[in-house]
XYZ file of C-alpha atoms in Angstrom:
492
model
C -21.827 7.324 -7.636
C -19.568 7.671 -10.638
C -15.827 7.292 -10.446
C -14.006 9.064 -13.243
C -10.446 7.932 -12.448
C -10.185 4.356 -11.251
C -7.150 2.726 -9.734
C -4.704 5.587 -10.178
C -1.559 6.418 -8.289
C -0.087 9.869 -7.822
C -1.708 13.267 -7.474
C -1.466 14.008 -11.155
C -2.842 10.709 -12.349
C -6.067 10.783 -14.295
C -7.974 8.088 -16.114
C -7.528 7.498 -19.767
C -10.526 6.155 -21.691
C -11.177 2.583 -20.539
C -9.707 -0.065 -22.734
C -12.140 -2.112 -24.759
C -13.406 -5.212 -23.008
C -11.500 -8.337 -23.943
C -12.772 -11.897 -23.710
C -10.775 -13.510 -20.919
C -11.109 -16.183 -18.251
C -14.468 -16.821 -16.628
C -13.420 -14.743 -13.601
C -12.744 -11.699 -15.771
C -15.854 -9.740 -16.607
C -16.734 -6.251 -17.811
C -20.519 -6.083 -18.070
C -22.572 -4.674 -15.225
C -24.741 -7.800 -15.036
C -21.690 -10.037 -14.839
C -20.169 -7.939 -12.067
C -23.350 -8.255 -9.995
C -23.484 -12.014 -10.535
C -19.759 -12.357 -9.788
C -20.117 -10.633 -6.421
C -23.164 -12.762 -5.663
C -21.156 -15.889 -6.460
C -18.350 -14.798 -4.127
C -20.911 -14.040 -1.403
C -22.483 -17.461 -1.760
C -19.082 -19.156 -1.545
C -18.192 -17.302 1.621
C -21.602 -17.899 3.207
C -21.179 -21.647 2.670
C -17.971 -21.506 4.721
C -15.723 -22.609 1.873
C -13.016 -20.026 2.548
C -12.800 -20.373 6.314
C -10.715 -23.540 6.861
C -7.033 -22.874 7.322
C -6.243 -25.615 4.818
C -8.205 -23.769 2.102
C -6.344 -20.536 2.854
C -2.981 -22.281 2.603
C -3.939 -23.916 -0.702
C -4.841 -20.566 -2.202
C -1.600 -18.962 -1.042
C 0.407 -21.826 -2.447
C -1.562 -21.571 -5.691
C -0.647 -17.896 -5.948
C 2.986 -18.750 -5.375
C 2.809 -21.363 -8.146
C 1.146 -18.830 -10.449
C 4.088 -16.506 -10.051
C 6.771 -19.190 -10.364
C 5.186 -20.978 -13.339
C 4.508 -17.804 -15.285
C 7.437 -15.584 -14.352
C 8.505 -14.923 -17.933
C 4.971 -13.962 -19.018
C 4.609 -11.573 -16.093
C 8.029 -10.042 -16.686
C 7.140 -9.511 -20.357
C 3.834 -7.864 -19.377
C 5.642 -5.454 -17.045
C 8.130 -4.695 -19.801
C 5.258 -3.949 -22.164
C 3.314 -1.795 -19.727
C 6.164 0.150 -18.074
C 9.374 -0.965 -19.773
C 10.306 -2.426 -16.400
C 13.546 -4.353 -16.442
C 13.119 -8.030 -15.396
C 15.624 -7.615 -12.550
C 13.651 -4.642 -11.230
C 10.440 -6.630 -11.736
C 11.830 -9.353 -9.490
C 12.996 -6.938 -6.803
C 9.879 -4.794 -6.608
C 7.118 -7.041 -7.969
C 7.364 -10.815 -8.496
C 10.072 -11.714 -5.987
C 8.637 -9.201 -3.516
C 5.250 -10.954 -3.619
C 6.739 -14.428 -3.345
C 8.634 -13.330 -0.232
C 5.390 -12.002 1.246
C 3.643 -15.322 0.528
C 6.459 -17.311 2.123
C 6.435 -15.097 5.210
C 2.675 -15.500 5.544
C 2.721 -19.272 5.074
C 5.476 -19.608 7.680
C 3.559 -17.703 10.351
C -0.126 -18.113 9.418
C -1.087 -20.831 11.888
C 0.563 -18.910 14.705
C -1.174 -15.662 13.703
C -4.556 -17.433 13.618
C -4.329 -18.945 17.116
C -6.874 -17.555 19.553
C -5.265 -15.092 21.920
C -6.009 -15.732 25.582
C -6.735 -12.609 27.682
C -7.320 -12.134 31.392
C -10.748 -11.612 33.005
C -11.677 -9.577 36.087
C -12.392 -11.197 39.432
C -16.037 -10.101 39.246
C -16.807 -12.685 36.587
C -14.522 -15.438 37.855
C -14.374 -18.304 37.202
C -14.286 -17.511 33.476
C -12.045 -17.474 30.410
C -11.716 -15.055 27.490
C -9.881 -14.977 24.236
C -9.775 -13.123 20.917
C -10.507 -14.979 17.701
C -9.702 -13.677 14.227
C -12.511 -14.295 11.784
C -12.775 -13.332 8.085
C -14.812 -10.301 7.117
C -16.569 -11.796 4.111
C -16.213 -10.581 0.521
C -13.524 -7.941 0.001
C -12.625 -5.715 -2.926
C -9.012 -4.912 -3.870
C -8.502 -2.040 -6.347
C -4.932 -1.805 -7.603
C -2.993 0.922 -9.441
C -0.841 0.695 -12.555
C 2.614 1.615 -11.284
C 3.318 -1.684 -9.506
C 0.531 -3.733 -11.029
C 1.747 -7.058 -9.608
C 2.794 -6.112 -6.079
C -0.027 -3.704 -5.310
C -2.678 -6.124 -6.571
C -1.362 -9.329 -5.036
C 0.020 -8.319 -1.621
C -3.405 -7.173 -0.364
C -4.899 -10.375 -1.836
C -2.393 -12.403 0.218
C -3.787 -10.814 3.387
C -7.393 -11.264 2.283
C -6.910 -14.974 1.481
C -4.881 -15.602 4.637
C -7.757 -14.138 6.644
C -10.252 -16.487 4.920
C -12.158 -14.056 2.696
C -13.555 -14.271 -0.805
C -11.881 -11.670 -3.042
C -12.877 -9.467 -5.966
C -9.743 -8.041 -7.571
C -9.703 -5.037 -9.908
C -6.373 -4.469 -11.691
C -5.685 -1.179 -13.421
C -6.683 -0.856 -17.049
C -3.659 1.405 -17.483
C -1.394 -1.638 -17.207
C -3.335 -3.719 -19.749
C -0.718 -6.365 -20.474
C -0.333 -7.254 -16.783
C -4.085 -7.160 -16.286
C -4.583 -9.561 -19.206
C -2.001 -12.020 -17.862
C -3.746 -12.188 -14.492
C -7.175 -12.445 -16.131
C -5.905 -15.542 -17.933
C -4.219 -17.082 -14.911
C -6.503 -16.402 -11.945
C -9.149 -18.969 -12.943
C -6.455 -21.587 -13.596
C -4.801 -21.314 -10.196
C -7.390 -20.031 -7.710
C -10.710 -21.365 -6.531
C -12.713 -19.369 -9.091
C -15.829 -19.409 -6.916
C -13.928 -17.462 -4.246
C -11.453 -15.323 -6.166
C -12.592 -13.218 -9.115
C -10.640 -10.777 -11.276
C -12.683 -8.030 -12.934
C -11.057 -6.169 -15.782
C -12.255 -2.865 -17.195
C -12.185 0.857 -16.617
C -14.409 3.592 -15.267
C -17.781 1.835 -15.685
C -16.578 -1.388 -14.110
C -14.974 0.334 -11.147
C -18.073 2.452 -10.606
C -20.284 -0.630 -10.602
C -17.978 -2.495 -8.238
C -18.159 0.381 -5.785
C -21.969 0.189 -5.938
C -21.886 -3.408 -4.700
C -21.827 -4.413 -1.032
C -18.421 -5.513 0.220
C -17.136 -6.197 3.714
C -13.898 -4.301 3.115
C -12.488 -2.159 0.316
C -8.732 -1.896 -0.129
C -7.768 0.913 -2.520
C -4.317 1.982 -3.629
C -4.151 5.182 -5.634
C -4.522 8.919 -5.250
C -6.381 10.997 -2.696
C -9.021 12.315 -5.078
C -10.230 8.848 -5.987
C -9.712 7.733 -2.386
C -12.411 10.220 -1.403
C -14.752 8.725 -3.994
C -14.074 5.237 -2.640
C -14.865 6.418 0.898
C -18.097 8.056 -0.245
C -19.175 4.851 -1.987
C -18.306 2.810 1.105
C -20.594 4.919 3.307
C -23.749 3.419 1.748
C -22.997 0.034 3.298
C -20.829 1.205 6.192
C -17.971 -0.668 4.557
C -14.577 -0.223 6.192
C -11.804 0.941 3.874
C -8.047 0.881 3.688
C -6.642 3.726 1.593
C -3.034 3.544 0.462
C -2.474 6.954 -1.108
C 0.463 9.043 -2.199
C 1.985 12.395 -1.265
C 5.138 14.380 -1.483
C 7.739 12.312 0.347
C 10.686 14.568 1.338
C 14.331 13.657 1.721
C 16.616 15.723 3.992
C 20.408 15.647 3.776
C 22.883 17.313 6.123
C 26.697 17.614 6.202
C 27.378 14.604 8.480
C 27.041 11.955 5.756
C 29.025 10.577 2.810
C 27.356 12.455 -0.033
C 28.540 9.999 -2.669
C 26.674 7.126 -1.004
C 23.714 9.408 -0.438
C 23.571 10.257 -4.137
C 23.474 6.551 -5.000
C 20.698 5.840 -2.486
C 18.562 8.799 -3.554
C 18.969 8.121 -7.284
C 18.034 4.465 -6.781
C 14.887 5.308 -4.842
C 13.870 8.180 -7.085
C 14.416 6.810 -10.565
C 13.352 3.162 -10.289
C 10.207 2.605 -12.314
C 10.920 6.024 -13.888
C 9.961 7.715 -10.635
C 6.445 6.230 -10.638
C 6.663 4.992 -7.069
C 4.443 6.199 -4.243
C 7.319 6.166 -1.756
C 9.937 7.674 -4.082
C 11.779 10.735 -2.747
C 9.614 13.535 -4.130
C 11.902 16.460 -3.354
C 15.218 17.102 -1.606
C 15.832 19.556 1.246
C 19.341 20.689 2.108
C 21.507 23.748 2.533
C 22.858 25.644 -0.537
C 26.397 24.364 0.005
C 25.344 20.719 0.185
C 22.901 21.212 -2.722
C 25.740 22.192 -5.033
C 27.878 19.171 -4.045
C 25.012 16.707 -4.077
C 23.710 17.968 -7.425
C 27.069 17.249 -9.066
C 27.193 13.781 -7.473
C 23.690 12.990 -8.687
C 24.808 13.829 -12.234
C 27.612 11.298 -11.902
C 25.369 8.686 -10.306
C 22.717 8.886 -13.028
C 25.406 8.385 -15.664
C 26.728 5.422 -13.676
C 23.285 3.845 -13.372
C 21.894 4.505 -16.841
C 24.828 5.534 -19.032
C 25.370 8.730 -20.960
C 22.044 8.196 -22.764
C 19.430 6.808 -20.366
C 16.982 6.523 -23.263
C 18.992 3.586 -24.561
C 19.353 1.918 -21.127
C 17.343 -1.264 -20.575
C 17.453 -0.490 -16.850
C 15.299 2.618 -17.145
C 11.531 2.667 -17.549
C 8.955 4.829 -19.308
C 5.973 6.949 -18.337
C 2.756 5.008 -18.311
C 0.651 7.119 -20.695
C 0.513 10.331 -22.706
C -1.442 12.272 -20.091
C 1.087 11.551 -17.385
C 3.919 12.369 -19.805
C 2.426 15.758 -20.710
C 1.806 16.623 -17.055
C 5.396 15.836 -16.106
C 6.911 17.759 -19.021
C 4.773 20.744 -18.008
C 6.264 20.700 -14.513
C 9.711 21.323 -16.003
C 8.769 24.681 -17.485
C 10.794 27.574 -16.055
C 12.951 25.376 -13.812
C 16.760 25.164 -13.732
C 17.948 21.743 -14.889
C 21.099 20.276 -13.339
C 20.889 17.150 -15.439
C 18.301 15.504 -17.648
C 15.249 17.404 -18.809
C 15.170 15.596 -22.170
C 11.962 13.919 -23.279
C 10.452 12.041 -26.225
C 6.689 12.064 -26.547
C 6.699 9.176 -29.024
C 8.223 6.725 -26.494
C 7.014 8.600 -23.378
C 10.635 8.942 -22.244
C 11.640 11.539 -19.675
C 15.288 11.534 -18.668
C 16.268 11.191 -15.000
C 16.115 14.868 -14.089
C 17.491 16.930 -11.222
C 16.380 20.547 -10.722
C 18.167 23.161 -8.590
C 17.054 26.400 -7.014
C 13.414 25.320 -6.976
C 11.089 27.797 -5.302
C 8.995 26.491 -2.430
C 5.849 27.738 -4.135
C 6.745 26.447 -7.625
C 4.067 24.403 -9.438
C 6.215 21.270 -9.100
C 6.030 21.651 -5.327
C 2.218 21.793 -5.286
C 1.527 18.182 -6.236
C 3.035 14.748 -6.008
C 5.468 14.515 -8.934
C 5.216 10.779 -9.554
C 7.861 10.836 -12.202
C 11.647 11.023 -12.710
C 12.101 14.633 -11.648
C 13.909 15.544 -8.406
C 13.667 19.172 -7.254
C 16.308 20.444 -4.849
C 14.911 23.017 -2.435
C 17.361 24.830 -0.192
C 16.749 25.453 3.500
C 18.550 27.609 6.045
C 18.649 25.035 8.823
C 17.283 21.827 10.232
C 14.457 23.763 11.844
C 13.611 25.370 8.519
C 13.419 21.955 6.878
C 11.161 20.509 9.594
C 8.886 23.564 9.510
C 8.550 23.290 5.720
C 7.655 19.587 5.899
C 5.139 20.190 8.680
C 3.493 23.006 6.752
C 2.307 20.507 4.098
C 0.269 17.312 4.166
C 1.711 14.411 6.128
C 3.839 12.437 3.661
C 3.650 8.724 2.957
C 7.379 8.477 3.702
C 10.098 10.779 4.995
C 13.790 10.110 4.426
C 16.656 11.533 6.429
C 20.375 11.280 5.716
C 22.159 12.342 8.883
C 24.518 10.712 11.351
C 23.499 13.166 14.048
C 21.495 11.540 16.838
C 19.956 14.880 17.695
C 18.805 15.415 14.110
C 17.304 11.926 13.915
C 15.567 12.472 17.239
C 14.024 15.707 16.037
C 12.634 14.120 12.880
C 11.271 11.247 14.924
C 9.524 13.427 17.483
C 8.696 16.591 15.509
C 7.354 15.216 12.217
C 4.549 12.837 11.242
C 4.644 10.524 8.230
C 3.508 7.084 7.169
C 7.125 5.911 7.550
C 10.405 7.476 8.590
C 13.625 5.998 7.223
C 17.213 6.970 7.957
C 19.873 6.341 5.354
C 17.779 4.715 2.608
C 14.553 5.408 0.698
C 11.830 2.862 -0.112
C 13.583 -0.090 1.614
C 11.124 -0.120 4.539
C 8.728 -1.943 2.198
C 11.050 -4.922 2.319
C 10.684 -5.271 6.104
C 7.654 -7.521 6.511
C 7.400 -6.863 10.226
C 6.952 -3.124 9.672
C 3.523 -1.639 8.872
C 3.204 -0.001 5.482
C 0.650 2.759 5.167
C 0.009 6.471 5.270
C -1.340 9.013 7.723
C -3.648 11.931 7.107
C -3.796 12.774 3.399
C -1.352 9.956 2.558
C -3.768 7.241 3.609
C -5.421 5.272 6.390
C -4.658 1.773 7.561
C -1.513 -0.284 7.067
C -0.592 -3.739 5.835
C 2.258 -6.189 5.068
C 3.023 -9.298 7.082
C 0.716 -9.957 10.025
C -0.945 -6.561 9.558
C -2.297 -7.707 6.181
C -4.107 -10.489 8.049
C -5.401 -7.976 10.586
C -6.742 -5.649 7.865
C -9.027 -8.343 6.491
C -10.037 -9.899 9.829
C -12.428 -9.102 12.622
C -11.120 -9.654 16.117
C -14.055 -11.342 17.853
C -14.262 -11.271 21.615
C -15.140 -14.661 23.105
C -16.077 -15.018 26.790
C -16.976 -18.246 28.617
C -18.309 -18.422 32.177
C -19.667 -21.469 33.958
C -23.152 -21.312 35.436
C -22.209 -22.566 38.920
C -21.224 -21.065 41.216
C -23.279 -18.037 40.106
C -21.015 -15.234 41.319
C -23.295 -12.684 39.679
C -25.510 -12.965 42.760
C -23.262 -10.202 44.047
C -24.632 -7.728 41.470
C -28.223 -8.923 40.847
C -31.103 -6.698 42.034
C -32.486 -5.834 44.451
C -29.611 -3.524 45.329
C -28.840 -3.390 49.033
C -26.345 -1.208 50.837
C -23.982 -4.176 51.025
C -24.235 -4.792 47.260
C -23.866 -1.087 46.554
C -20.672 -0.921 48.618
C -19.334 -4.063 46.953
C -19.997 -2.727 43.408
C -18.450 0.670 44.125
C -15.410 -0.808 45.767
C -14.891 -3.515 43.189
C -15.168 -1.288 40.131
C -12.481 0.990 41.489
C -10.129 -1.979 41.505
C -10.798 -3.065 37.903
C -7.971 -0.914 36.576
């Protein structure tokens, strides 16, 4: 099965030609033969039980933490090269984010791994039962380009914490970041258990042809379907973290100036190339006019009168994405922004007004710094419009009305629902992060990352004497029949 767009994020994302293979660390490989041998090496390591001891897991997590601390400047520079990502933003959304996830996992790992005692029915007394988490085996993590540190390493944290061997595939569309990790992985990790495979279409296709015990893919729905098809051959379970059009609803009960700041922050960080960024805004015509003006002021406050010269504002990842986004602006009414420079792949923070519900920009995930404002007649109109589309990865609501919040909670479905702030739910390690329906399947972060890469094994222990199963052994008498019927009714 061929994959023609590996490790992408966003509905409009397509693969560019794979970058030429570069000689890197021993764990970085591009040839088909090397990929096969790499997976075999990982399998052998897992089968020998190397990855299972808790001490080994902790060492690998601490090694990853050291990798990030020791090489912060190199990683920040790589992110600046790939996405013009400001170092402060890189700390908030990438490096510091991952370190916090490691620290949270290390703090709770032994507790999470303890066998969980469960009750047993009287029929099999005396007995004991518990649930044990065991690693799945060799897992594959395929990461996208938009957050090439966070979205590669956070799943790896869960995989290592669970005791698995890991094959990691960074995106070739963030080549500087990929190269840094290719150089560092073999230095910090147990290279027999953790392998990084660089490359593009051919390498991803070959990886998907190998047998893994779990595949964790972050990207778009089209490639997610290809990943699922490939997984069928070996009945491999998958986690799909996909995208979608995440709406934001605003009513007249809130401070619009604060709302403008929150929306602009969530929308325009990483130049809008964020899977949980507000994709479009729903509000009434009166609020749209006020909020549009406030967004103009906020963008100037964040990025100055010329965002192109701001070191706090990023760039579009490649020419194909740039051309797609510029095309979405055609025929739309621009409130602010709209400027672009193909040479630097710059698109200004842009707000559109009076956007039609059936406009081309409303038919796909934008995944860029363009915010359409779509007007609605009422709260019900907004909810109906959201429910008419695919279930979003995130839904944001700005309202102080308890009734409004209750309606969004009970009448809509989304991967996450946040009141008063976009994107910040990712910072809450005790919340699951994941999609629903077309926006993905499965969730992770915190303890759920451990669960994703673990099998919960049922363990039952019953002594041989007294043999209480005499009550249910054949031959079946009327007395045994009455006992079985009566007892089973009481099991619940």
